[in-house]
Amino acid sequence: MRQTYFVDHALTRQNDIIISRRADDQMGLWFPVMMGIVSQEVMDFATVEEVQLYNELANKKWELTHGSEED
């Protein structure tokens, strides 16, 4: 067994955590695109108000297709 295995594993795990956090931080910009509400090109130039609107529309679509959390 290599002695550096633990270090390699620890560094890989930290990278996974960092990537996950970065994805979570950007979810407000990706969610409307993933839900098919708007294209990435439109999101790149959207104002804060437009991003909020697109996210609300994406949430509504999610609720219609998957049910709301209140159900």
PDB file of C-alpha atoms in Angstrom:
ATOM      1  CA  MET A   1       0.000   0.000   0.000  1.00  0.00           C
ATOM      2  CA  ARG A   2       1.283   3.456  -0.863  1.00  0.00           C
ATOM      3  CA  GLN A   3       1.934   5.777   2.034  1.00  0.00           C
ATOM      4  CA  THR A   4       0.442   8.720   0.142  1.00  0.00           C
ATOM      5  CA  TYR A   5      -2.940   7.023  -0.292  1.00  0.00           C
ATOM      6  CA  PHE A   6      -4.408   8.805   2.743  1.00  0.00           C
ATOM      7  CA  VAL A   7      -3.207  12.203   1.513  1.00  0.00           C
ATOM      8  CA  ASP A   8      -4.476  11.573  -2.012  1.00  0.00           C
ATOM      9  CA  HIS A   9      -7.851  10.472  -0.684  1.00  0.00           C
ATOM     10  CA  ALA A  10      -8.135  13.452   1.664  1.00  0.00           C
ATOM     11  CA  LEU A  11      -7.301  15.918  -1.101  1.00  0.00           C
ATOM     12  CA  THR A  12      -9.756  14.284  -3.490  1.00  0.00           C
ATOM     13  CA  ARG A  13     -12.519  14.404  -0.875  1.00  0.00           C
ATOM     14  CA  GLN A  14     -11.868  18.088  -0.178  1.00  0.00           C
ATOM     15  CA  ASN A  15     -12.097  18.813  -3.881  1.00  0.00           C
ATOM     16  CA  ASP A  16     -15.460  17.011  -4.001  1.00  0.00           C
ATOM     17  CA  ILE A  17     -16.721  19.124  -1.097  1.00  0.00           C
ATOM     18  CA  ILE A  18     -15.475  22.344  -2.680  1.00  0.00           C
ATOM     19  CA  ILE A  19     -17.110  21.476  -6.008  1.00  0.00           C
ATOM     20  CA  SER A  20     -20.370  20.618  -4.256  1.00  0.00           C
ATOM     21  CA  ARG A  21     -20.356  23.934  -2.392  1.00  0.00           C
ATOM     22  CA  ARG A  22     -19.621  25.864  -5.558  1.00  0.00           C
ATOM     23  CA  ALA A  23     -22.490  24.116  -7.324  1.00  0.00           C
ATOM     24  CA  ASP A  24     -24.836  24.918  -4.423  1.00  0.00           C
ATOM     25  CA  ASP A  25     -23.730  28.557  -4.474  1.00  0.00           C
ATOM     26  CA  GLN A  26     -24.562  28.791  -8.192  1.00  0.00           C
ATOM     27  CA  MET A  27     -27.852  26.858  -8.058  1.00  0.00           C
ATOM     28  CA  GLY A  28     -29.891  30.043  -8.374  1.00  0.00           C
ATOM     29  CA  LEU A  29     -28.300  30.600 -11.767  1.00  0.00           C
ATOM     30  CA  TRP A  30     -28.507  26.987 -12.953  1.00  0.00           C
ATOM     31  CA  PHE A  31     -31.950  25.929 -11.714  1.00  0.00           C
ATOM     32  CA  PRO A  32     -33.998  27.876 -14.319  1.00  0.00           C
ATOM     33  CA  VAL A  33     -31.725  26.524 -17.068  1.00  0.00           C
ATOM     34  CA  MET A  34     -32.031  22.933 -15.798  1.00  0.00           C
ATOM     35  CA  MET A  35     -35.826  23.284 -15.633  1.00  0.00           C
ATOM     36  CA  GLY A  36     -35.932  24.552 -19.230  1.00  0.00           C
ATOM     37  CA  ILE A  37     -37.304  27.986 -18.321  1.00  0.00           C
ATOM     38  CA  VAL A  38     -34.506  29.977 -19.924  1.00  0.00           C
ATOM     39  CA  SER A  39     -31.271  29.348 -21.826  1.00  0.00           C
ATOM     40  CA  GLN A  40     -27.796  29.792 -20.358  1.00  0.00           C
ATOM     41  CA  GLU A  41     -27.160  32.593 -22.849  1.00  0.00           C
ATOM     42  CA  VAL A  42     -30.124  34.560 -21.480  1.00  0.00           C
ATOM     43  CA  MET A  43     -29.055  33.891 -17.869  1.00  0.00           C
ATOM     44  CA  ASP A  44     -25.573  35.234 -18.619  1.00  0.00           C
ATOM     45  CA  PHE A  45     -27.049  38.689 -19.248  1.00  0.00           C
ATOM     46  CA  ALA A  46     -30.083  38.635 -16.922  1.00  0.00           C
ATOM     47  CA  THR A  47     -30.635  41.305 -14.304  1.00  0.00           C
ATOM     48  CA  VAL A  48     -31.141  40.404 -10.653  1.00  0.00           C
ATOM     49  CA  GLU A  49     -34.893  40.888 -11.041  1.00  0.00           C
ATOM     50  CA  GLU A  50     -34.982  38.632 -14.100  1.00  0.00           C
ATOM     51  CA  VAL A  51     -32.995  35.916 -12.280  1.00  0.00           C
ATOM     52  CA  GLN A  52     -35.484  36.093  -9.410  1.00  0.00           C
ATOM     53  CA  LEU A  53     -38.395  35.797 -11.847  1.00  0.00           C
ATOM     54  CA  TYR A  54     -36.808  32.847 -13.679  1.00  0.00           C
ATOM     55  CA  ASN A  55     -36.173  31.087 -10.365  1.00  0.00           C
ATOM     56  CA  GLU A  56     -39.779  31.592  -9.296  1.00  0.00           C
ATOM     57  CA  LEU A  57     -41.014  30.208 -12.608  1.00  0.00           C
ATOM     58  CA  ALA A  58     -38.653  27.233 -12.250  1.00  0.00           C
ATOM     59  CA  ASN A  59     -39.997  26.624  -8.727  1.00  0.00           C
ATOM     60  CA  LYS A  60     -43.570  26.716 -10.041  1.00  0.00           C
ATOM     61  CA  LYS A  61     -42.686  24.241 -12.787  1.00  0.00           C
ATOM     62  CA  TRP A  62     -41.020  21.958 -10.210  1.00  0.00           C
ATOM     63  CA  GLU A  63     -44.139  22.069  -8.027  1.00  0.00           C
ATOM     64  CA  LEU A  64     -46.394  21.265 -10.993  1.00  0.00           C
ATOM     65  CA  THR A  65     -44.277  18.347 -12.165  1.00  0.00           C
ATOM     66  CA  HIS A  66     -43.143  16.911  -8.814  1.00  0.00           C
ATOM     67  CA  GLY A  67     -45.738  18.152  -6.318  1.00  0.00           C
ATOM     68  CA  SER A  68     -45.223  20.740  -3.645  1.00  0.00           C
ATOM     69  CA  GLU A  69     -43.553  20.038  -0.290  1.00  0.00           C
ATOM     70  CA  GLU A  70     -46.800  20.870   1.498  1.00  0.00           C
ATOM     71  CA  ASP A  71     -48.577  17.814   0.013  1.00  0.00           C
TER      72      ASP A  71
END
